[in-house]
Short mmCIF file of C-alpha atoms and ligand atoms in Angstrom, two decimals:
data_model
loop_
_atom_site.label_atom_id
_atom_site.label_comp_id
_atom_site.label_asym_id
_atom_site.label_seq_id
_atom_site.Cartn_x
_atom_site.Cartn_y
_atom_site.Cartn_z
CA MET A 636 20.52 9.54 8.03
CA SER A 637 22.31 12.49 6.55
CA PRO A 638 24.61 14.29 8.98
CA ARG A 639 22.76 17.42 7.96
CA ALA A 640 19.50 15.98 9.20
CA LYS A 641 17.67 18.33 11.49
CA LYS A 642 15.28 17.67 14.30
CA ARG A 643 11.72 17.99 13.22
CA SER A 644 9.94 20.85 14.90
CA ARG A 645 7.06 19.67 17.05
CA SER A 646 3.65 20.46 15.66
CA PRO A 647 0.68 21.00 17.98
CA ALA A 648 -1.12 17.79 18.90
CA ILE A 649 -3.88 16.77 16.50
CA PRO A 650 -6.60 14.72 18.18
CA TRP A 651 -7.70 11.30 16.99
CA VAL A 652 -11.12 11.36 15.35
CA ARG A 653 -13.93 11.38 17.91
CA GLY A 654 -14.71 7.91 19.21
CA PHE A 655 -11.46 6.30 18.06
CA ARG A 656 -9.80 4.15 20.69
CA PRO A 657 -6.05 4.35 20.15
CA PRO A 658 -4.39 0.94 20.15
CA THR A 659 -1.89 -0.33 22.69
CA ARG A 660 0.72 -2.99 22.04
CA GLN A 661 -1.23 -5.35 24.26
CA ARG A 662 -4.45 -4.92 22.27
CA GLY A 663 -2.51 -5.17 19.01
CA ALA A 664 -0.96 -8.43 20.18
CA GLU A 665 -4.38 -9.73 21.20
CA ALA A 666 -5.72 -8.88 17.75
CA VAL A 667 -3.19 -11.33 16.26
CA GLY A 668 -5.17 -13.93 18.17
CA PHE A 669 -2.77 -16.34 19.89
CA SER A 670 -2.95 -17.41 23.51
CA SER A 671 0.53 -16.04 24.16
CA ALA A 672 -1.05 -12.64 23.60
CA GLY A 673 -3.20 -13.22 26.67
CA LEU A 674 -6.23 -14.95 25.21
CA ASP A 675 -8.00 -18.05 26.42
CA LYS A 676 -5.64 -21.03 26.47
CA SER A 677 -8.24 -23.71 27.05
CA SER A 678 -9.57 -24.28 23.54
CA GLY A 679 -7.37 -24.79 20.52
CA ASP A 680 -9.06 -23.64 17.33
CA GLU A 681 -8.41 -21.75 14.14
CA LYS A 682 -8.38 -18.42 15.89
CA GLY A 683 -5.19 -19.48 17.59
CA ARG A 684 -6.57 -19.86 21.08
CA GLY A 685 -4.62 -22.52 22.87
CA GLU A 686 -1.61 -22.03 20.58
CA GLU A 687 1.59 -20.23 21.40
CA CYS A 688 2.26 -17.39 18.99
CA PRO A 689 4.97 -18.42 16.51
CA PRO A 690 7.85 -15.93 16.04
CA GLU A 691 6.62 -14.62 12.68
CA PHE A 692 3.40 -13.24 14.20
CA ARG A 693 4.85 -11.86 17.41
CA VAL A 694 4.63 -8.16 18.08
CA THR A 695 8.36 -7.54 18.12
CA VAL A 696 10.39 -4.32 18.16
CA HIS A 697 9.98 -4.25 14.39
CA PHE A 698 6.44 -2.99 14.73
CA SER A 699 5.23 0.36 16.02
CA LEU A 700 1.72 1.40 16.88
CA VAL A 701 -0.32 3.29 14.32
CA PRO A 702 0.89 6.91 14.62
CA LYS A 703 -1.11 9.78 16.03
CA PRO A 704 -2.44 12.17 13.40
CA LYS A 705 -0.02 14.93 12.48
CA SER A 706 -2.51 16.89 10.43
CA GLU A 707 -6.26 17.40 10.61
CA LEU A 708 -6.48 15.80 7.20
CA ASP A 709 -4.81 12.58 8.32
CA TRP A 710 -6.84 9.41 8.07
CA LEU A 711 -7.30 8.78 11.80
CA ALA A 712 -8.10 12.43 12.47
CA GLN A 713 -11.05 12.06 10.11
CA VAL A 714 -12.28 8.48 9.96
CA ASN A 715 -13.26 6.37 12.95
CA GLU A 716 -12.73 2.82 11.77
CA ASP A 717 -13.66 -0.28 13.71
CA PRO A 718 -10.68 -2.53 14.28
CA GLN A 719 -10.68 -5.83 12.40
CA THR A 720 -8.88 -8.44 14.47
CA TYR A 721 -7.71 -11.74 13.01
CA ALA A 722 -10.76 -13.42 14.57
CA ASP A 723 -13.04 -10.80 12.96
CA PHE A 724 -11.35 -11.44 9.63
CA LEU A 725 -12.05 -15.18 9.87
CA GLU A 726 -15.72 -14.43 10.39
CA GLN A 727 -15.99 -11.77 7.72
CA CYS A 728 -13.78 -12.89 4.87
CA PRO A 729 -15.82 -14.69 2.20
CA TRP A 730 -12.73 -16.18 0.54
CA ILE A 731 -11.97 -18.59 3.34
CA SER A 732 -15.52 -19.62 4.13
CA LYS A 733 -15.95 -23.40 4.05
CA ARG A 734 -19.31 -22.94 2.39
CA LYS A 735 -19.48 -22.17 -1.27
CA GLY A 736 -21.04 -18.77 -1.82
CA SER A 737 -24.09 -18.62 -4.07
CA LYS A 738 -22.30 -16.35 -6.51
CA VAL A 739 -19.23 -18.52 -7.00
CA PRO A 740 -19.00 -19.31 -10.74
CA PRO A 741 -18.10 -22.87 -11.80
CA SER A 742 -15.06 -21.46 -13.63
CA TRP A 743 -13.29 -20.91 -10.30
CA GLY A 744 -13.61 -24.54 -9.29
CA PHE A 745 -14.48 -25.16 -5.66
CA VAL A 746 -12.84 -27.53 -3.20
CA SER A 747 -14.36 -27.11 0.24
CA SER A 748 -11.43 -28.91 1.86
CA GLY A 749 -8.90 -26.51 0.29
CA GLU A 750 -6.89 -24.98 3.08
CA TYR A 751 -6.01 -21.62 1.58
CA LEU A 752 -7.76 -19.42 -0.95
CA GLN A 753 -6.08 -20.92 -4.01
CA GLY A 754 -6.72 -24.46 -2.79
CA ARG A 755 -10.37 -23.62 -2.34
CA TYR A 756 -10.69 -22.05 -5.80
CA PRO A 757 -8.04 -23.92 -7.81
CA SER A 758 -8.88 -22.28 -11.14
CA GLY A 759 -9.35 -18.75 -9.81
CA LYS A 760 -6.90 -15.97 -10.59
CA VAL A 761 -6.20 -12.51 -9.28
CA TYR A 762 -5.81 -10.09 -12.19
CA VAL A 763 -3.74 -6.92 -12.03
CA VAL A 764 -3.91 -4.87 -15.20
CA CYS A 765 -2.12 -1.76 -16.41
CA GLY A 766 -4.95 0.47 -17.60
CA GLY A 767 -3.05 2.57 -20.11
CA LYS A 768 -0.11 2.31 -22.45
CA GLN A 769 2.83 0.64 -20.72
CA GLU A 770 5.16 3.53 -21.55
CA LEU A 771 2.83 5.91 -19.70
CA ALA A 772 3.41 3.90 -16.56
CA ARG A 773 7.08 4.98 -16.79
CA PHE A 774 8.11 1.80 -15.02
CA GLU A 775 8.15 -1.86 -15.95
CA PHE A 776 4.67 -3.02 -15.11
CA ALA A 777 6.10 -6.54 -15.05
CA ALA A 778 8.11 -5.55 -11.97
CA LEU A 779 4.97 -4.44 -10.16
CA LEU A 780 3.30 -7.71 -11.08
CA GLU A 781 6.29 -9.65 -9.80
CA TYR A 782 6.07 -7.79 -6.49
CA VAL A 783 2.35 -8.55 -6.11
CA ARG A 784 3.11 -12.23 -6.75
CA ILE A 785 5.76 -12.26 -4.04
CA PHE A 786 3.63 -10.31 -1.58
CA TYR A 787 0.65 -12.64 -2.07
CA LYS A 788 2.81 -15.71 -2.57
CA GLY A 789 0.55 -18.69 -3.12
CA LEU A 790 -2.09 -16.85 -5.16
CA ARG A 791 -2.14 -16.99 -8.94
CA VAL A 792 -1.64 -13.41 -10.02
CA GLU A 793 -2.00 -12.71 -13.74
CA THR A 794 -2.27 -9.72 -16.01
CA LEU A 795 -4.25 -9.08 -19.18
CA ASP A 796 -2.52 -7.40 -22.08
CA SER A 797 -5.81 -7.55 -23.94
CA LEU A 798 -7.52 -5.05 -21.64
CA LEU A 799 -6.57 -1.43 -22.28
CA ILE A 800 -7.66 2.11 -21.61
CA GLU A 801 -6.99 4.30 -24.63
CA VAL A 802 -7.21 8.06 -24.60
CA ASP A 803 -6.81 10.65 -27.34
CA ASP A 804 -8.04 14.21 -27.84
CA ARG A 805 -11.60 13.20 -28.56
CA LYS A 806 -12.27 10.02 -26.64
CA ALA A 807 -11.41 7.74 -23.76
CA ILE A 808 -12.28 4.07 -24.22
CA LEU A 809 -11.89 0.76 -22.49
CA VAL A 810 -10.89 -1.81 -25.08
CA LYS A 811 -10.77 -5.57 -24.96
CA LYS A 812 -8.82 -7.22 -27.75
CA ASN A 813 -8.87 -10.81 -28.90
CA GLY A 814 -5.87 -13.08 -29.43
CA ASP A 815 -5.16 -11.53 -32.85
CA GLY A 816 -5.05 -8.02 -31.41
CA GLU A 817 -8.42 -7.10 -32.91
CA ILE A 818 -10.89 -5.11 -30.86
CA GLU A 819 -13.51 -7.40 -29.41
CA LYS A 820 -15.26 -4.99 -27.07
CA LYS A 821 -15.19 -1.24 -26.77
CA LYS A 822 -16.75 0.94 -24.09
CA ASP A 823 -16.72 4.72 -24.04
CA LEU A 824 -15.48 6.26 -20.82
CA LYS A 825 -16.45 9.70 -19.56
CA PHE A 826 -13.57 12.08 -19.28
CA ARG A 827 -12.81 15.76 -18.80
CA ARG A 828 -9.89 18.14 -18.81
CA ALA A 829 -8.67 19.04 -15.33
CA THR A 830 -8.93 22.72 -14.50
CA GLU A 831 -5.53 22.79 -12.84
CA SER A 832 -3.42 21.67 -15.79
CA ASN A 833 -5.70 20.58 -18.63
CA HIS A 834 -4.68 16.94 -18.37
CA VAL A 835 -7.21 14.18 -19.06
CA GLN A 836 -9.20 12.83 -16.13
CA ILE A 837 -11.44 9.79 -16.51
CA GLU A 838 -14.65 9.39 -14.55
CA VAL A 839 -14.10 6.50 -12.18
CA ASP A 840 -17.67 5.16 -12.33
CA SER A 841 -17.56 4.88 -16.10
CA VAL A 842 -14.48 2.65 -15.79
CA LEU A 843 -16.16 0.45 -13.17
CA ARG A 844 -19.27 0.19 -15.36
CA ALA A 845 -17.14 -0.84 -18.33
CA LEU A 846 -15.25 -3.42 -16.26
CA ARG A 847 -18.50 -4.90 -15.00
CA GLY A 848 -19.85 -5.18 -18.54
CA PRO A 849 -20.46 -8.63 -20.03
CA GLY A 850 -17.41 -10.43 -21.34
CA VAL A 851 -14.84 -7.99 -19.96
CA MET A 852 -13.77 -9.76 -16.79
CA PRO A 853 -12.23 -13.19 -17.47
CA PRO A 854 -14.46 -15.97 -16.10
CA ASP A 855 -11.68 -17.26 -13.85
CA ALA A 856 -11.07 -13.82 -12.26
CA LEU A 857 -11.46 -13.87 -8.49
CA CYS A 858 -10.93 -10.14 -8.70
CA LEU A 859 -9.60 -7.60 -11.16
CA LEU A 860 -7.53 -4.59 -10.20
CA VAL A 861 -6.80 -1.98 -12.85
CA LEU A 862 -3.96 0.42 -12.10
CA THR A 863 -4.02 3.30 -14.50
CA PRO A 864 -1.55 6.05 -15.31
CA TYR A 865 -4.53 8.32 -16.05
CA ASP A 866 -5.93 10.65 -13.43
CA LEU A 867 -9.45 9.87 -12.18
CA PHE A 868 -12.37 11.91 -10.85
CA GLU A 869 -15.70 10.96 -9.35
CA THR A 870 -18.05 13.92 -9.56
CA GLN A 871 -17.77 17.38 -11.06
CA PRO A 872 -16.61 19.32 -7.97
CA ASP A 873 -13.93 16.69 -7.25
CA LEU A 874 -10.40 17.66 -8.08
CA PHE A 875 -9.49 14.04 -8.37
CA VAL A 876 -10.07 10.67 -6.76
CA ALA A 877 -7.37 8.05 -6.21
CA GLY A 878 -9.68 5.28 -7.29
CA MET A 879 -12.65 3.16 -6.41
CA ALA A 880 -13.49 -0.49 -6.01
CA ASP A 881 -16.80 -2.25 -6.43
CA GLY A 882 -16.59 -5.01 -3.86
CA ASN A 883 -19.64 -6.90 -5.12
CA ALA A 884 -18.37 -7.01 -8.67
CA ARG A 885 -14.80 -7.61 -7.44
CA VAL A 886 -13.36 -4.94 -9.68
CA GLY A 887 -11.42 -1.82 -8.86
CA VAL A 888 -9.59 0.95 -10.67
CA PHE A 889 -6.92 3.10 -9.06
CA SER A 890 -4.67 5.75 -10.50
CA PHE A 891 -0.98 6.25 -9.96
CA TYR A 892 -0.98 9.51 -11.92
CA ARG A 893 -0.40 11.53 -8.73
CA TYR A 894 2.45 9.28 -7.65
CA ASP A 895 4.77 10.82 -10.21
CA PRO A 896 7.41 12.77 -8.26
CA HIS A 897 7.65 15.18 -11.20
CA LEU A 898 4.13 16.36 -10.57
CA SER A 899 3.97 19.60 -8.63
CA PHE A 900 1.31 22.04 -7.57
CA SER A 901 1.52 25.55 -6.23
CA THR A 902 1.26 26.09 -2.50
CA GLU A 903 -1.97 27.94 -3.14
CA PHE A 904 -3.38 24.95 -4.91
CA TRP A 905 -2.33 22.73 -2.05
CA HIS A 906 -4.44 24.84 0.32
CA ASP A 907 -7.39 24.94 -2.05
CA VAL A 908 -7.35 21.19 -2.24
CA CYS A 909 -7.29 20.83 1.50
CA VAL A 910 -10.46 22.90 1.85
CA GLU A 911 -12.13 20.89 -0.86
CA GLU A 912 -11.32 17.69 0.95
CA GLU A 913 -13.03 18.70 4.20
CA GLU A 914 -16.20 19.63 2.37
CA GLU A 915 -16.07 16.44 0.39
CA GLY A 916 -15.76 14.37 3.55
CA GLU A 917 -18.84 15.92 5.11
CA GLU A 918 -20.98 15.74 2.02
CA THR A 919 -20.37 12.11 1.33
CA GLY A 920 -20.43 11.16 4.98
CA ARG A 921 -17.04 9.51 4.86
CA GLY A 922 -16.35 7.64 8.02
CA GLY A 923 -17.00 4.34 9.62
CA ARG A 924 -15.94 1.01 8.32
CA GLU A 925 -15.17 0.54 4.68
CA GLY A 926 -15.03 -3.24 4.72
CA ALA A 927 -14.50 -4.47 1.17
CA ALA A 928 -16.50 -7.60 1.73
CA LYS A 929 -19.47 -5.80 3.19
CA LYS A 930 -19.63 -2.48 1.49
CA LYS A 931 -20.22 -2.10 -2.17
CA ARG A 932 -17.87 0.71 -2.92
CA ARG A 933 -14.60 1.80 -1.53
CA LYS A 934 -13.08 5.11 -2.37
CA GLU A 935 -9.49 5.76 -1.45
CA THR A 936 -7.54 8.87 -0.64
CA PRO A 937 -9.81 11.89 -0.89
CA PRO A 938 -8.63 14.85 -2.93
CA ALA A 939 -5.35 16.34 -1.88
CA GLY A 940 -2.33 17.61 -3.69
CA SER A 941 1.33 16.90 -3.58
CA LYS A 942 4.23 19.23 -3.71
CA GLU A 943 7.23 17.94 -5.52
CA GLY A 944 9.54 16.08 -3.23
CA LYS A 945 7.02 15.75 -0.41
CA GLY A 946 6.89 12.03 -0.76
CA GLU A 947 10.64 11.61 -0.65
CA LYS A 948 10.67 12.04 3.09
CA ARG A 949 11.08 8.86 5.03
CA GLY A 950 11.90 10.37 8.38
CA GLY A 951 9.37 8.29 10.25
CA GLY A 952 6.32 6.15 9.96
CA GLN A 953 8.18 3.34 8.25
CA PRO A 954 8.84 0.04 9.86
CA GLY A 955 12.50 -0.08 10.65
CA ASP A 956 13.03 3.63 11.05
CA LYS A 957 15.20 4.52 13.97
CA GLY A 958 12.39 6.07 15.94
CA ALA A 959 10.30 2.98 15.60
CA ASP A 960 13.08 0.72 16.78
CA ASN A 961 13.95 2.80 19.80
CA ASP A 962 10.32 2.89 20.55
CA GLY A 963 10.12 -0.86 20.77
CA GLU A 964 13.30 -1.25 22.76
CA GLU A 965 12.11 1.18 25.36
CA LYS A 966 9.03 -0.92 25.77
CA GLY A 967 10.93 -4.17 26.12
CA GLY A 968 8.53 -7.00 26.74
CA GLU A 969 5.75 -4.80 28.02
CA GLY A 970 2.69 -3.50 26.29
CA GLY A 971 2.58 0.28 26.46
CA GLU A 972 0.22 3.19 26.34
CA GLY A 973 -0.36 4.81 22.99
CA GLU A 974 0.74 8.20 24.21
CA LYS A 975 4.13 7.09 25.41
CA GLU A 976 4.74 5.13 22.23
CA ASP A 977 4.23 8.17 20.13
CA LYS A 978 6.54 10.29 22.19
CA GLY A 979 9.37 7.90 21.47
CA ARG A 980 8.70 7.97 17.79
CA GLU A 981 8.33 11.73 17.63
CA GLU A 982 11.72 12.18 19.19
CA GLY A 983 13.25 9.73 16.78
CA ARG A 984 11.83 11.59 13.82
CA VAL A 985 14.01 13.82 11.77
CA GLN A 986 13.24 15.83 8.74
CA GLU A 987 15.81 16.47 6.10
CA ASP A 988 16.18 19.79 4.45
CA GLU A 989 14.84 19.13 1.00
CA ASP A 990 17.38 21.09 -1.02
CA GLU A 991 20.38 19.99 0.96
CA GLU A 992 19.33 16.41 0.74
CA MET A 993 18.87 16.53 -3.00
CA GLY A 994 22.33 18.03 -3.33
CA GLY A 995 23.84 15.38 -1.12
CA GLN A 996 22.16 12.65 -3.06
CA ARG A 997 23.56 13.82 -6.37
CA ASP A 998 27.03 14.11 -4.87
CA GLU A 999 26.93 10.54 -3.72
CA LYS A 1000 25.84 9.33 -7.12
CA GLY A 1001 28.67 11.27 -8.72
CA GLU A 1002 31.30 9.64 -6.55
CA GLY A 1003 29.96 6.21 -7.36
CA GLN A 1004 30.53 6.60 -11.09
CA SER A 1005 33.65 5.18 -12.69
CA ASP A 1006 35.92 7.27 -14.91
CA SER A 1007 35.12 5.31 -18.04
CA GLU A 1008 31.40 5.87 -17.60
CA GLU A 1009 31.98 9.55 -17.16
CA GLY A 1010 34.01 9.61 -20.33
CA GLU A 1011 31.22 8.11 -22.40
CA GLU A 1012 28.44 10.21 -20.99
CA GLY A 1013 28.20 13.93 -20.45
CA GLU A 1014 27.56 15.22 -16.94
CA GLY A 1015 24.16 16.52 -18.02
CA ASP A 1016 23.09 13.19 -19.50
CA LYS A 1017 24.19 11.35 -16.43
CA GLU A 1018 22.18 13.62 -14.19
CA GLU A 1019 19.18 13.25 -16.50
CA ASN A 1020 19.46 9.47 -16.41
CA THR A 1021 19.76 9.41 -12.64
CA LYS A 1022 16.72 11.65 -12.31
CA GLU A 1023 14.69 9.52 -14.71
CA MET A 1024 15.75 6.34 -12.92
CA GLU A 1025 14.71 7.82 -9.58
CA ARG A 1026 11.42 8.94 -11.06
CA GLN A 1027 10.65 5.45 -12.36
CA LYS A 1028 11.70 3.76 -9.15
CA THR A 1029 9.69 6.17 -7.00
CA LEU A 1030 6.63 5.55 -9.15
CA LEU A 1031 7.12 1.80 -8.93
CA GLU A 1032 7.63 1.97 -5.19
CA ARG A 1033 4.47 3.99 -4.58
CA SER A 1034 2.39 2.00 -7.06
CA SER A 1035 3.41 -1.33 -5.57
CA ARG A 1036 2.16 -0.24 -2.17
CA LEU A 1037 -1.10 0.90 -3.76
CA ALA A 1038 -1.49 -2.46 -5.52
CA VAL A 1039 -0.95 -4.64 -2.45
CA HIS A 1040 -3.13 -2.36 -0.30
CA GLU A 1041 -6.07 -2.42 -2.71
CA LEU A 1042 -5.75 -6.16 -3.31
CA GLY A 1043 -5.72 -6.57 0.47
CA HIS A 1044 -9.15 -4.92 0.58
CA MET A 1045 -10.41 -7.06 -2.30
CA LEU A 1046 -9.25 -10.13 -0.39
CA GLY A 1047 -11.18 -9.10 2.72
CA LEU A 1048 -8.74 -7.05 4.82
CA ASP A 1049 -10.05 -3.87 6.39
CA HIS A 1050 -7.84 -0.90 7.19
CA CYS A 1051 -5.41 -1.66 9.97
CA VAL A 1052 -5.82 0.48 13.09
CA PHE A 1053 -3.30 -1.38 15.24
CA PHE A 1054 0.22 -0.93 13.91
CA GLN A 1055 2.10 0.93 11.22
CA CYS A 1056 1.18 -1.26 8.31
CA CYS A 1057 0.58 -1.11 4.58
CA MET A 1058 -3.11 -1.65 5.35
CA ASN A 1059 -3.32 1.71 7.16
CA GLY A 1060 -5.74 4.12 5.53
CA SER A 1061 -4.53 7.45 4.23
CA GLY A 1062 -6.24 10.81 4.13
CA HIS A 1063 -4.01 12.45 1.54
CA LEU A 1064 -1.02 11.79 -0.66
CA GLU A 1065 1.62 12.95 1.77
CA GLU A 1066 0.30 10.54 4.38
CA ASP A 1067 0.12 7.81 1.74
CA PHE A 1068 3.78 8.32 0.80
CA SER A 1069 4.92 8.12 4.40
CA GLN A 1070 3.25 4.80 5.13
CA PRO A 1071 4.88 1.39 5.42
CA HIS A 1072 5.12 -1.13 2.61
CA PHE A 1073 4.83 -4.21 4.74
CA LEU A 1074 2.28 -5.92 6.94
CA CYS A 1075 2.00 -5.77 10.71
CA PRO A 1076 1.56 -9.09 12.59
CA VAL A 1077 -2.25 -8.83 12.59
CA CYS A 1078 -2.50 -8.29 8.84
CA LEU A 1079 0.37 -10.66 8.07
CA ARG A 1080 -1.57 -13.42 9.79
CA LYS A 1081 -4.67 -12.58 7.73
CA VAL A 1082 -2.73 -12.66 4.45
CA HIS A 1083 -0.98 -15.83 5.57
CA ARG A 1084 -4.38 -17.39 6.21
CA LEU A 1085 -5.31 -16.64 2.59
CA CYS A 1086 -2.03 -17.57 0.94
CA GLY A 1087 -0.32 -20.14 3.17
CA PHE A 1088 3.26 -19.02 2.43
CA ASP A 1089 6.30 -19.57 4.59
CA VAL A 1090 6.78 -16.16 6.23
CA LEU A 1091 10.59 -16.23 6.28
CA THR A 1092 10.89 -17.33 2.64
CA ARG A 1093 8.45 -14.60 1.63
CA TYR A 1094 10.49 -11.96 3.49
CA LYS A 1095 13.61 -13.18 1.69
CA ASP A 1096 11.87 -12.93 -1.67
CA ILE A 1097 10.63 -9.43 -0.86
CA PHE A 1098 14.14 -8.46 0.23
CA ALA A 1099 15.64 -9.73 -3.03
CA PHE A 1100 13.06 -7.76 -5.00
CA TRP A 1101 13.64 -4.56 -3.05
CA GLU A 1102 17.38 -4.91 -3.27
CA ARG A 1103 17.21 -5.29 -7.03
CA GLU A 1104 14.65 -2.57 -7.69
CA PHE A 1105 15.09 0.06 -5.00
CA LYS A 1106 18.64 -0.10 -3.68
CA GLN A 1107 19.44 3.15 -5.50
CA LEU A 1108 16.75 5.02 -3.58
CA TRP A 1109 18.58 6.06 -0.43
CA TYR A 1110 15.46 6.05 1.73
CA CYS A 1111 14.59 2.47 0.73
CA GLU A 1112 18.06 1.28 1.61
CA GLN A 1113 17.82 2.92 5.03
CA ASN A 1114 14.26 1.95 5.80
CA GLU A 1115 12.60 -0.94 4.00
CA LEU A 1116 15.74 -2.93 3.19
CA GLN A 1117 17.11 -2.47 6.68
CA TRP A 1118 13.77 -3.44 8.20
CA LEU A 1119 13.48 -6.58 6.07
CA LYS A 1120 17.01 -7.58 6.98
CA GLU A 1121 16.20 -7.26 10.69
CA ARG A 1122 13.05 -9.32 10.29
CA ILE A 1123 14.92 -12.04 8.39
CA ASP A 1124 17.72 -12.09 10.99
CA TYR A 1125 15.18 -12.29 13.80
CA LEU A 1126 13.23 -15.17 12.26
CA GLU A 1127 16.40 -17.06 11.34
CA SER A 1128 17.71 -16.75 14.89
CA GLU A 1129 14.34 -17.90 16.25
CA ARG A 1130 14.36 -20.93 13.98
CA ALA A 1131 17.96 -21.88 14.68
CA PRO A 1132 17.96 -24.74 17.22
CA ARG A 1133 18.96 -23.75 20.78
CA HIS A 1134 20.13 -20.33 19.70
CA GLY A 1135 16.68 -18.79 19.64
CA ALA A 1136 16.46 -15.28 21.04
CA GLN A 1137 13.81 -14.51 23.62
CA ALA A 1138 10.40 -13.71 22.29
CA GLU A 1139 9.63 -10.04 22.44
CA ARG A 1140 6.24 -8.58 22.63
ZN1 ZN B 2394 -7.61 1.42 1.86
ZN1 ZN B 2395 -1.85 -4.21 9.93
#
């Protein structure tokens, strides 16, 4: 942390949404579903009863409980979600059912003895598509795809260059091209100009309708996720919507337009949006479970705005942040009460002064440059390049979390209400930006059940990706990279013969 970091001023306590039962470490550990978490030891079965919890799924110091709301607009101040334990997931997730569903097309193949999702549907693929010109994404979409492949290691993740959203002054269309680049299918999309800044917004339902249309989705697609650089809206009074998935049709479209750190709104606008969101929530009856497998539609992140730089903060809420670690150490091997957990984290939280931090960051970059580089490039250019690089990396970082979160839903994971986890829901962009990139033990076990990867190898692959892509972002180096390193060290020490550290829970 910067030496200029200041203690965050305490905000008044915001209550959990009515009816929500805050998790404890004990209940979180039980949700992972092994006997070492206190469940029945007598019967060994797939739910893990009768098995000791292996190190990779233990609730170690690396995981903190889901944080208390800090604003009335936060997810768990507004939405009372039922917890989905690992055992619940096994019952609910259609992808791992031994029986072939009636809607399973022959093009997926089906092997009832297949252990993991891909083994069960050997020809099936997960598609992640950039819905818009690649240059509009401002980052290498291939990098995002690579990350999704590592995160869901074991699944076949593909993209489709033939599927595009094209927008000009007069029209917005979804286009499917054939192998020769000729247009094979074309669907008009509804769009409008946003009142706030006149930019194009596409109606989310029209995209879903187009994606569901005959011949658009490849026959081998288990699911299709479109990430678009265009802003989306749902109904006229909406300011925007982050995206929507149609669980039955296994398609979803989500926008990363608002993830651009260069986007800024006035403070006034920020307040206006907040009011809009509360009304929106009541009208549409948001709340309750949004299980992807059970519910037809899932809408994410209700309208809210972002002030420039808001998302840069990584003072807390990330796995591996100092507060979270202290938190766990204080607890030692004991499960704790939610209230006490949060106190530890609150005290560990710091908030940087935005302007000072930006200054400090530029200084550091300047020192890192060699003389020869400075000679070739003007100071202004260099600063421009650094800014553009940070913009691209920030967009990639935020979009990759969006992609793995939404695919998680499509693969049967509900929002996580146990630990800080990339499957946490978010009520607004600022909350979204502050959330972890990685999975808690409960959700890791679910994804492992689908994919069958080696957890340590996957962590190492994720680390290599993050080191290559995000090392320049100071907050990633301090948070995600540090956290991954600690997880890798922990698992390696646990696997090393006779040098294993004590299990922590
Ligand atoms: Zn979600
Ligand atoms: Zn989780």
